Short mmCIF file of C-alpha atoms in Angstrom, two decimals:
data_model
loop_
_atom_site.label_atom_id
_atom_site.label_comp_id
_atom_site.label_asym_id
_atom_site.label_seq_id
_atom_site.Cartn_x
_atom_site.Cartn_y
_atom_site.Cartn_z
CA UNK A 208 65.29 94.71 176.68
CA UNK A 209 62.86 94.99 179.58
CA UNK A 210 63.11 97.99 181.92
CA UNK A 211 61.98 97.92 185.55
CA UNK A 212 60.33 100.78 187.43
CA UNK A 213 57.93 101.40 190.30
CA UNK A 214 54.37 100.67 189.23
CA UNK A 215 51.65 103.31 189.24
CA UNK A 216 49.24 103.08 192.17
CA UNK A 217 46.31 102.03 189.98
CA UNK A 218 46.07 98.37 188.96
CA UNK A 219 46.66 98.03 185.20
CA UNK A 220 43.66 96.84 183.21
CA UNK A 221 43.84 93.59 181.25
CA UNK A 222 44.88 90.10 182.34
CA UNK A 223 44.87 89.57 186.09
CA UNK A 224 46.19 86.55 187.95
CA UNK A 225 46.22 85.84 191.70
CA UNK A 226 48.10 82.90 193.22
CA UNK A 227 48.41 81.86 196.86
CA UNK A 228 50.57 79.72 199.13
CA UNK A 229 50.54 79.39 202.92
CA UNK A 230 48.29 82.42 203.28
CA UNK A 231 50.46 84.62 201.08
CA UNK A 232 49.21 86.15 197.82
CA UNK A 233 50.94 87.31 194.65
CA UNK A 234 49.10 89.43 192.12
CA UNK A 235 50.10 89.63 188.47
CA UNK A 236 48.46 92.11 186.09
CA UNK A 237 49.10 92.52 182.39
CA UNK A 238 48.18 95.65 180.43
CA UNK A 239 49.38 95.81 176.82
CA UNK A 240 53.15 95.23 177.05
CA UNK A 241 53.44 96.07 180.77
CA UNK A 242 53.56 93.28 183.35
CA UNK A 243 52.92 94.21 186.99
CA UNK A 244 54.13 91.82 189.70
CA UNK A 245 53.18 92.81 193.23
CA UNK A 246 53.76 96.52 192.74
CA UNK A 247 56.64 96.49 190.29
CA UNK A 248 56.08 96.84 186.58
CA UNK A 249 58.17 95.71 183.64
CA UNK A 250 57.57 96.95 180.10
CA UNK A 251 58.39 94.50 177.33
CA UNK A 252 58.79 94.85 173.57
CA UNK A 253 55.26 93.58 172.88
CA UNK A 254 52.15 92.23 174.63
CA UNK A 255 53.15 88.77 173.41
CA UNK A 256 56.55 88.98 175.13
CA UNK A 257 54.92 90.26 178.33
CA UNK A 258 52.33 87.46 178.27
CA UNK A 259 55.06 84.88 177.69
CA UNK A 260 56.94 86.21 180.71
CA UNK A 261 53.74 86.06 182.77
CA UNK A 262 53.15 82.43 181.80
CA UNK A 263 56.75 81.54 182.66
CA UNK A 264 56.54 83.24 186.07
CA UNK A 265 53.30 81.40 186.83
CA UNK A 266 54.82 78.08 185.74
CA UNK A 267 57.71 78.59 188.14
CA UNK A 268 55.41 79.52 191.03
CA UNK A 269 53.09 76.56 190.39
CA UNK A 270 56.15 74.29 190.57
CA UNK A 271 56.97 75.84 193.96
CA UNK A 272 53.54 75.00 195.36
CA UNK A 273 51.59 78.21 194.65
CA UNK A 274 47.97 77.72 193.56
CA UNK A 275 45.51 79.78 191.56
CA UNK A 276 41.72 79.89 191.39
CA UNK A 277 39.72 77.50 189.23
CA UNK A 278 36.97 80.16 189.06
CA UNK A 279 39.18 82.55 187.09
CA UNK A 280 41.25 79.99 185.17
CA UNK A 281 39.12 80.08 182.01
CA UNK A 282 39.19 83.88 181.79
CA UNK A 283 42.97 83.82 182.33
CA UNK A 284 43.53 81.18 179.66
CA UNK A 285 41.26 82.92 177.13
CA UNK A 286 42.95 86.27 177.73
CA UNK A 287 46.40 84.79 177.02
CA UNK A 288 44.98 83.03 173.96
CA UNK A 289 43.67 86.38 172.68
CA UNK A 290 47.19 87.80 173.00
CA UNK A 291 48.55 84.95 170.90
CA UNK A 292 49.90 82.36 173.32
CA UNK A 293 49.12 78.80 172.32
CA UNK A 294 47.40 76.41 174.72
CA UNK A 295 50.60 74.41 175.20
CA UNK A 296 52.21 77.47 176.76
CA UNK A 297 49.13 78.55 178.72
CA UNK A 298 48.59 75.23 180.50
CA UNK A 299 52.10 75.30 181.93
CA UNK A 300 50.99 78.26 184.02
CA UNK A 301 48.04 76.39 185.63
CA UNK A 302 47.76 74.11 188.63
CA UNK A 303 45.91 70.78 188.30
CA UNK A 304 42.52 72.11 189.41
CA UNK A 305 42.75 75.04 187.00
CA UNK A 306 43.92 72.72 184.23
CA UNK A 307 40.81 70.55 184.56
CA UNK A 308 38.56 73.60 184.21
CA UNK A 309 40.45 74.98 181.19
CA UNK A 310 40.48 71.57 179.49
CA UNK A 311 36.74 71.20 180.00
CA UNK A 312 36.16 74.65 178.55
CA UNK A 313 38.31 73.90 175.50
CA UNK A 314 36.58 70.57 174.95
CA UNK A 315 33.14 72.12 175.37
CA UNK A 316 33.96 74.74 172.75
CA UNK A 317 35.24 72.03 170.40
CA UNK A 318 38.72 73.49 170.03
CA UNK A 319 41.24 71.51 168.02
CA UNK A 320 43.53 70.47 170.85
CA UNK A 321 46.84 69.17 169.55
CA UNK A 322 48.89 66.25 170.77
CA UNK A 323 51.48 68.73 172.07
CA UNK A 324 48.94 69.91 174.64
CA UNK A 325 48.21 66.34 175.70
CA UNK A 326 51.91 65.49 175.94
CA UNK A 327 52.61 68.58 178.05
CA UNK A 328 49.87 67.88 180.65
CA UNK A 329 48.18 64.51 179.92
CA UNK A 330 44.77 63.67 181.40
CA UNK A 331 42.57 60.66 180.83
CA UNK A 332 39.53 62.84 180.10
CA UNK A 333 41.31 64.72 177.32
CA UNK A 334 42.56 61.49 175.73
CA UNK A 335 39.00 60.07 175.83
CA UNK A 336 37.64 63.24 174.22
CA UNK A 337 40.21 63.12 171.43
CA UNK A 338 39.45 59.44 170.83
CA UNK A 339 35.74 60.24 170.58
CA UNK A 340 36.50 62.77 167.83
CA UNK A 341 38.54 60.25 165.85
CA UNK A 342 39.33 61.41 162.31
CA UNK A 343 42.43 61.89 160.17
CA UNK A 344 43.64 64.80 162.33
CA UNK A 345 43.18 63.06 165.66
CA UNK A 346 44.37 59.68 164.37
CA UNK A 347 47.77 61.23 163.79
CA UNK A 348 47.77 62.95 167.19
CA UNK A 349 46.52 59.87 169.04
CA UNK A 350 49.21 57.76 167.37
CA UNK A 351 51.84 60.17 168.67
CA UNK A 352 50.22 60.17 172.11
CA UNK A 353 50.38 56.38 172.34
CA UNK A 354 54.01 56.45 171.26
CA UNK A 355 55.21 59.10 173.71
CA UNK A 356 52.85 58.76 176.67
CA UNK A 357 53.02 54.98 176.45
CA UNK A 358 56.52 55.18 177.94
CA UNK A 359 54.91 56.14 181.25
CA UNK A 360 53.35 53.00 182.83
CA UNK A 361 50.53 54.96 184.49
CA UNK A 362 49.55 56.73 181.24
CA UNK A 363 49.91 53.49 179.29
CA UNK A 364 47.47 51.75 181.65
CA UNK A 365 44.63 54.27 181.35
CA UNK A 366 45.19 54.78 177.61
CA UNK A 367 44.84 51.01 177.08
CA UNK A 368 41.61 50.99 179.09
CA UNK A 369 40.20 53.90 177.10
CA UNK A 370 41.12 52.27 173.80
CA UNK A 371 39.54 48.94 174.81
CA UNK A 372 36.36 50.63 176.04
CA UNK A 373 35.93 53.11 173.18
CA UNK A 374 32.37 53.20 171.79
CA UNK A 375 30.74 54.38 168.57
CA UNK A 376 33.94 54.53 166.57
CA UNK A 377 34.08 54.17 162.80
CA UNK A 378 35.43 50.84 161.49
CA UNK A 379 38.78 52.54 160.94
CA UNK A 380 38.70 54.01 164.46
CA UNK A 381 37.83 50.61 165.97
CA UNK A 382 40.81 49.00 164.23
CA UNK A 383 43.03 51.83 165.46
CA UNK A 384 41.82 51.36 169.03
CA UNK A 385 42.29 47.58 169.00
CA UNK A 386 45.74 47.80 167.44
CA UNK A 387 47.05 50.37 169.88
CA UNK A 388 45.46 48.76 172.94
CA UNK A 389 47.38 45.60 172.05
CA UNK A 390 50.54 47.61 171.52
CA UNK A 391 50.27 49.20 174.97
CA UNK A 392 49.49 45.85 176.57
CA UNK A 393 52.66 44.38 175.05
CA UNK A 394 54.75 47.01 176.83
CA UNK A 395 57.69 49.03 175.51
CA UNK A 396 59.90 47.59 172.82
CA UNK A 397 63.41 46.57 173.83
CA UNK A 398 66.14 49.04 172.97
CA UNK A 399 67.37 48.52 169.41
CA UNK A 400 70.73 46.90 168.93
CA UNK A 401 73.22 49.38 167.41
CA UNK A 402 73.83 48.44 163.77
CA UNK A 403 77.18 47.37 162.46
CA UNK A 404 78.99 49.36 159.82
CA UNK A 405 79.13 48.03 156.25
CA UNK A 406 81.83 45.43 155.52
CA UNK A 407 85.18 46.71 154.31
CA UNK A 408 84.56 46.44 150.55
CA UNK A 409 81.11 47.96 150.77
CA UNK A 410 82.34 50.71 153.09
CA UNK A 411 85.02 51.77 150.61
CA UNK A 412 82.47 51.91 147.78
CA UNK A 413 80.09 54.03 149.86
CA UNK A 414 83.00 56.27 150.85
CA UNK A 415 83.76 56.80 147.15
CA UNK A 416 80.15 57.91 146.64
CA UNK A 417 80.45 60.32 149.57
CA UNK A 418 83.59 61.80 148.05
CA UNK A 419 81.79 62.53 144.74
CA UNK A 420 78.08 62.69 145.60
CA UNK A 421 77.09 64.40 142.33
CA UNK A 422 78.88 61.81 140.15
CA UNK A 423 76.89 58.72 139.18
CA UNK A 424 80.00 56.72 138.30
CA UNK A 425 80.73 55.69 141.89
CA UNK A 426 77.06 54.79 142.43
CA UNK A 427 77.07 52.55 139.36
CA UNK A 428 80.24 50.78 140.53
CA UNK A 429 78.50 50.10 143.82
CA UNK A 430 75.41 48.88 141.93
CA UNK A 431 77.56 46.38 140.01
CA UNK A 432 79.11 45.18 143.28
CA UNK A 433 75.62 44.54 144.71
CA UNK A 434 74.43 42.72 141.56
CA UNK A 435 77.53 40.49 141.59
CA UNK A 436 76.36 39.31 145.01
CA UNK A 437 72.78 38.71 143.93
CA UNK A 438 71.42 41.87 145.56
CA UNK A 439 68.63 43.33 143.43
CA UNK A 440 69.06 46.71 145.05
CA UNK A 441 71.90 47.27 142.60
CA UNK A 442 69.36 47.29 139.76
CA UNK A 443 67.32 49.92 141.62
CA UNK A 444 70.40 52.16 141.84
CA UNK A 445 71.03 51.74 138.11
CA UNK A 446 67.43 52.63 137.22
CA UNK A 447 67.43 55.59 139.62
CA UNK A 448 70.54 57.03 137.98
CA UNK A 449 68.90 56.68 134.56
CA UNK A 450 65.75 58.37 135.81
CA UNK A 451 67.46 61.38 137.39
CA UNK A 452 68.11 63.42 134.20
CA UNK A 453 64.84 62.49 132.43
CA UNK A 454 61.73 64.63 132.07
CA UNK A 455 59.05 63.00 134.23
CA UNK A 456 56.44 63.50 131.49
CA UNK A 457 58.25 61.34 128.93
CA UNK A 458 57.17 57.74 128.21
CA UNK A 459 60.70 56.51 129.01
CA UNK A 460 60.57 58.07 132.47
CA UNK A 461 57.17 56.54 133.25
CA UNK A 462 58.33 53.09 132.11
CA UNK A 463 61.52 53.18 134.16
CA UNK A 464 59.71 54.64 137.18
CA UNK A 465 57.33 51.67 137.30
CA UNK A 466 60.28 49.26 137.31
CA UNK A 467 62.15 51.27 139.95
CA UNK A 468 59.08 51.39 142.22
CA UNK A 469 58.68 47.63 142.00
CA UNK A 470 62.33 47.09 142.93
CA UNK A 471 62.08 49.58 145.78
CA UNK A 472 59.10 47.75 147.28
CA UNK A 473 60.99 44.48 147.02
CA UNK A 474 64.43 45.50 148.29
CA UNK A 475 64.19 48.77 150.27
CA UNK A 476 63.26 47.08 153.53
CA UNK A 477 66.39 44.94 153.45
CA UNK A 478 68.53 47.95 152.56
CA UNK A 479 67.14 50.13 155.34
CA UNK A 480 66.81 47.33 157.90
CA UNK A 481 70.24 47.73 159.58
CA UNK A 482 69.41 51.31 160.60
CA UNK A 483 65.58 51.20 160.53
CA UNK A 484 65.11 51.38 164.34
CA UNK A 485 67.13 54.61 164.42
CA UNK A 486 65.46 56.60 161.64
CA UNK A 487 61.94 57.99 161.54
CA UNK A 488 61.42 58.82 157.85
CA UNK A 489 63.57 58.47 154.77
CA UNK A 490 63.58 58.88 151.01
CA UNK A 491 65.89 57.83 148.20
CA UNK A 492 67.81 60.01 145.80
CA UNK A 493 69.56 58.53 142.78
CA UNK A 494 69.37 55.09 144.32
CA UNK A 495 70.61 55.77 147.84
CA UNK A 496 69.22 57.26 151.02
CA UNK A 497 69.09 61.00 150.40
CA UNK A 498 66.90 62.54 153.12
CA UNK A 499 66.54 61.24 156.68
CA UNK A 500 64.61 62.35 159.75
CA UNK A 501 65.85 60.97 163.05
CA UNK A 502 65.15 61.38 166.73
CA UNK A 503 68.30 63.04 168.04
CA UNK A 504 68.90 60.62 170.92
CA UNK A 505 68.46 57.53 168.74
CA UNK A 506 70.69 59.08 166.10
CA UNK A 507 73.55 59.41 168.57
CA UNK A 508 73.38 55.64 169.16
CA UNK A 509 73.91 54.75 165.51
CA UNK A 510 75.33 57.87 163.86
CA UNK A 511 78.36 56.23 162.21
CA UNK A 512 76.31 53.42 160.66
CA UNK A 513 73.66 55.87 159.43
CA UNK A 514 76.28 58.15 157.93
CA UNK A 515 77.93 55.22 156.14
CA UNK A 516 74.67 54.05 154.54
CA UNK A 517 73.47 57.55 153.64
CA UNK A 518 76.50 59.27 152.09
CA UNK A 519 76.11 63.07 152.00
CA UNK A 520 72.38 62.80 152.72
CA UNK A 521 70.23 65.53 154.23
CA UNK A 522 69.84 64.90 157.97
CA UNK A 523 66.90 66.29 159.95
CA UNK A 524 67.11 65.88 163.73
CA UNK A 525 64.17 66.29 166.11
CA UNK A 526 63.59 66.02 169.84
CA UNK A 527 67.05 67.22 170.85
CA UNK A 528 67.45 67.61 174.60
CA UNK A 529 70.20 69.51 176.37
CA UNK A 530 71.60 66.31 177.91
CA UNK A 531 72.04 64.78 174.42
CA UNK A 532 74.09 67.65 172.96
CA UNK A 533 77.52 66.31 174.12
CA UNK A 534 76.81 62.95 172.47
CA UNK A 535 75.59 64.68 169.32
CA UNK A 536 78.76 66.78 169.17
CA UNK A 537 80.79 63.56 168.97
CA UNK A 538 78.74 62.21 166.03
CA UNK A 539 80.08 62.44 162.45
CA UNK A 540 77.69 65.20 161.38
CA UNK A 541 80.22 66.33 158.80
CA UNK A 542 79.55 63.15 156.82
CA UNK A 543 76.13 64.53 155.85
CA UNK A 544 75.52 67.15 153.19
CA UNK A 545 72.88 69.27 154.94
CA UNK A 546 72.07 69.42 158.67
CA UNK A 547 68.62 70.57 159.83
CA UNK A 548 68.55 71.40 163.54
CA UNK A 549 65.64 73.85 163.45
CA UNK A 550 63.52 74.59 166.54
CA UNK A 551 65.63 72.42 168.84
CA UNK A 552 66.12 74.96 171.66
CA UNK A 553 69.88 75.09 171.11
CA UNK A 554 71.33 77.91 173.19
CA UNK A 555 74.70 79.65 172.96
CA UNK A 556 76.57 77.21 175.20
CA UNK A 557 75.23 74.17 173.35
CA UNK A 558 76.08 75.72 169.98
CA UNK A 559 79.59 76.42 171.24
CA UNK A 560 79.94 72.75 172.17
CA UNK A 561 78.83 71.63 168.71
CA UNK A 562 81.01 74.21 166.98
CA UNK A 563 84.12 73.07 168.87
CA UNK A 564 83.83 69.46 167.71
CA UNK A 565 85.98 68.32 164.74
CA UNK A 566 83.32 65.67 164.05
CA UNK A 567 81.00 68.30 162.51
CA UNK A 568 83.52 69.36 159.87
CA UNK A 569 82.57 68.66 156.25
CA UNK A 570 78.85 69.50 155.98
CA UNK A 571 77.75 71.81 153.15
CA UNK A 572 74.77 73.49 154.86
CA UNK A 573 73.48 74.12 158.37
CA UNK A 574 69.90 75.16 159.12
CA UNK A 575 69.72 76.42 162.70
CA UNK A 576 66.53 78.48 162.50
CA UNK A 577 64.36 79.19 165.56
CA UNK A 578 66.97 78.35 168.20
CA UNK A 579 67.93 80.73 171.05
CA UNK A 580 71.56 80.85 169.91
CA UNK A 581 72.07 84.46 170.96
CA UNK A 582 75.28 86.32 170.25
CA UNK A 583 77.32 83.61 171.98
CA UNK A 584 76.09 80.88 169.63
CA UNK A 585 76.63 82.95 166.49
CA UNK A 586 80.12 83.99 167.60
CA UNK A 587 80.94 80.32 168.29
CA UNK A 588 80.08 79.52 164.67
CA UNK A 589 82.17 82.45 163.42
CA UNK A 590 85.22 81.32 165.40
CA UNK A 591 85.01 77.62 164.59
CA UNK A 592 87.32 76.19 161.90
CA UNK A 593 84.92 73.27 161.53
CA UNK A 594 82.46 75.29 159.42
CA UNK A 595 85.06 75.83 156.68
CA UNK A 596 83.15 73.73 154.13
CA UNK A 597 79.74 75.32 154.77
CA UNK A 598 78.22 77.03 151.74
CA UNK A 599 74.80 77.77 153.24
CA UNK A 600 73.92 78.92 156.76
CA UNK A 601 70.44 79.79 158.02
CA UNK A 602 69.90 81.52 161.38
CA UNK A 603 66.37 82.89 161.09
CA UNK A 604 64.04 83.42 164.05
CA UNK A 605 60.28 83.74 164.46
CA UNK A 606 60.34 85.63 167.77
CA UNK A 607 61.92 89.06 168.08
CA UNK A 608 63.45 88.18 171.43
CA UNK A 609 65.71 85.57 169.81
CA UNK A 610 67.42 87.92 167.36
CA UNK A 611 71.18 88.33 167.68
CA UNK A 612 73.01 91.65 167.42
CA UNK A 613 74.79 93.57 164.68
CA UNK A 614 78.07 92.89 166.52
CA UNK A 615 77.57 89.12 166.23
CA UNK A 616 76.60 89.47 162.55
CA UNK A 617 79.76 91.52 162.00
CA UNK A 618 81.91 88.79 163.52
CA UNK A 619 80.20 86.20 161.35
CA UNK A 620 80.84 88.21 158.18
CA UNK A 621 84.46 88.86 159.20
CA UNK A 622 85.19 85.22 160.04
CA UNK A 623 88.36 83.80 158.43
CA UNK A 624 86.83 80.32 158.71
CA UNK A 625 83.77 80.83 156.50
CA UNK A 626 85.54 81.15 153.18
CA UNK A 627 83.16 78.73 151.44
CA UNK A 628 79.97 80.44 152.67
CA UNK A 629 77.84 81.73 149.80
CA UNK A 630 74.32 81.97 151.26
CA UNK A 631 73.45 83.53 154.61
CA UNK A 632 69.95 83.94 156.09
CA UNK A 633 69.57 85.55 159.50
CA UNK A 634 67.33 87.57 161.80
CA UNK A 635 69.18 90.39 163.57
CA UNK A 636 68.30 93.35 165.77
CA UNK A 637 70.10 95.75 163.41
CA UNK A 638 73.08 95.81 161.05
CA UNK A 639 74.94 98.94 162.19
CA UNK A 640 78.66 98.37 161.55
CA UNK A 641 78.17 94.72 160.58
CA UNK A 642 79.52 95.12 157.02
CA UNK A 643 82.65 97.12 157.88
CA UNK A 644 85.05 94.15 158.20
CA UNK A 645 83.26 91.73 155.88
CA UNK A 646 85.51 89.04 154.39
CA UNK A 647 82.94 86.40 153.48
CA UNK A 648 82.20 86.47 149.73
CA UNK A 649 78.48 85.88 149.78
CA UNK A 650 76.36 85.38 146.70
CA UNK A 651 73.01 85.52 148.51
CA UNK A 652 72.15 87.56 151.60
CA UNK A 653 68.73 87.34 153.31
CA UNK A 654 68.24 89.43 156.43
CA UNK A 655 65.28 90.17 158.68
CA UNK A 656 66.03 93.21 160.81
CA UNK A 657 64.25 95.79 162.94
CA UNK A 658 66.51 98.59 161.74
CA UNK A 659 68.02 99.39 158.34
CA UNK A 660 68.62 102.92 157.04
CA UNK A 661 70.51 104.84 154.37
CA UNK A 662 73.78 104.57 156.32
CA UNK A 663 73.42 100.79 156.47
CA UNK A 664 72.73 100.68 152.73
CA UNK A 665 75.88 102.72 152.11
CA UNK A 666 77.93 100.35 154.28
CA UNK A 667 76.53 97.34 152.44
CA UNK A 668 77.36 98.88 149.05
CA UNK A 669 80.90 99.72 150.22
CA UNK A 670 81.84 96.18 151.30
CA UNK A 671 84.27 94.83 148.65
CA UNK A 672 83.78 91.21 149.68
CA UNK A 673 80.07 91.42 148.84
CA UNK A 674 80.53 92.70 145.30
CA UNK A 675 79.58 89.28 143.92
CA UNK A 676 76.12 89.24 145.45
CA UNK A 677 73.50 87.92 143.05
CA UNK A 678 70.58 88.16 145.50
CA UNK A 679 69.84 90.52 148.37
CA UNK A 680 66.74 90.51 150.52
CA UNK A 681 66.62 92.79 153.54
CA UNK A 682 63.21 92.76 155.15
CA UNK A 683 61.76 94.65 158.04
CA UNK A 684 60.46 92.87 161.13
CA UNK A 685 58.83 96.15 162.16
CA UNK A 686 57.83 99.50 160.70
CA UNK A 687 60.89 101.05 159.05
CA UNK A 688 60.99 104.07 156.74
CA UNK A 689 61.87 103.14 153.14
CA UNK A 690 65.32 103.82 151.76
CA UNK A 691 65.94 107.04 149.89
CA UNK A 692 66.33 107.07 146.11
CA UNK A 693 70.05 107.77 146.40
CA UNK A 694 70.56 104.70 148.59
CA UNK A 695 68.70 102.48 146.14
CA UNK A 696 70.78 103.91 143.30
CA UNK A 697 73.96 103.23 145.29
CA UNK A 698 72.95 99.60 145.83
CA UNK A 699 72.14 99.10 142.15
CA UNK A 700 75.51 100.55 141.17
CA UNK A 701 77.43 98.47 143.72
CA UNK A 702 75.74 95.24 142.63
CA UNK A 703 75.32 95.39 138.85
CA UNK A 704 74.24 91.73 138.64
CA UNK A 705 71.04 92.60 140.46
CA UNK A 706 67.87 94.28 139.36
CA UNK A 707 65.12 95.66 141.64
CA UNK A 708 61.94 93.65 142.00
CA UNK A 709 58.61 94.88 143.32
CA UNK A 710 58.78 94.52 147.09
CA UNK A 711 56.03 93.02 149.16
CA UNK A 712 54.40 94.90 152.03
CA UNK A 713 57.12 93.96 154.50
CA UNK A 714 60.15 94.24 152.26
CA UNK A 715 62.62 97.01 152.82
CA UNK A 716 64.98 96.03 150.03
CA UNK A 717 64.26 93.18 147.63
CA UNK A 718 66.81 92.73 144.87
CA UNK A 719 67.14 89.64 142.74
CA UNK A 720 69.52 88.40 140.07
CA UNK A 721 68.71 89.34 136.50
CA UNK A 722 67.02 86.62 134.50
#
């Protein structure tokens, strides 16, 4: 947690930033992990956290009409880059004049500027530069740029002009330019029509598959139903079920795989067509849709139909915005087997809204990594009866500032609603007292923590509910003294199914099940 105090008279050395508005000046100075703002300093956990706070303050001030100096913009941007901030974050802290200078510097140096930078602050010059460097990397980024920036009529107009006027492109680049110029000229596609659910007989057969997803019998009944109606996709399901248990190196597997691939090319489009406008990527597993990636907003418009045609599939949602969370909470997420909502900026209040919805009940696994859930979000999960079926829960974080506390971990482990939970991965500030009331009978525990000592090891070993652990990994997110020999002996005695494995350079405890 940051602490505020009066700054020292001398200006800290390091990053300096001056912004002005209506004759007034504000001076920011960054030295290591200390951020000085007009005579008051705040010390953060790391230089990265301090630099992030500086960028956020500048972004807010720029939005309020404050302006910086184009002469110092490059030095400012490079200094933040040296600390570890990516260009997408840095450019938010710049006004338009500064942005032009920083973009020119990055282009002159030949930096690999990603589409996320262009989407954050699009300019015609940057798009032209990326088009001139057309290759596999930039083809992918330019495709995304056309898709997302093309929704803005002004951006669509100058992108179309740049694509039509592009010179000295490879034959592949020229085709790309012509194709996308025509796409932009045609304007945005009309909103897709929400798909209908499967007819009654088909719906009941798909529901039977969802009830027993690991059993091929229901899939084969559905395959027969399709074949009786002249739908060749039924044959693909039959072949896929035959392929599943086979060794891929056997002649039989190779022969059946060729037949299945031919059927997939012929029939998959028709099978996916009802929900195609609402899904981004997909793959098949034992004949049916098994892994889907969807834009969150589009998913909310067709969730029931997608769930019906992809029984117990893995669902990966991207692009979630705060305004879409209420609609998502009403979707039948529980109809899917695994939910990936990683890096979607879900905060505690939004997680509480999702956790309170009966529609989420039924999923087997939730991956919520890299979201600012905080203690409030974790506690909402612990107190929700709708996570009763969850066997795997992942709450890992990349940034230290997003870790939740030992108190929240303790409530999670003591939850009466997580009786099915067997695997937990999380990043926490510490674990002091977290194991005292543990009721969840985990089999695998993976923790990243900034604090773990002999007392914590003793508490872990003394938790009766955790006696069935077959895998423990407790890793340090900082420099932590190793456990004493007595603590390691206590852990080995408490968990006889485990054996110690050589730890890597960051591991505090790394125990794995015996082979």
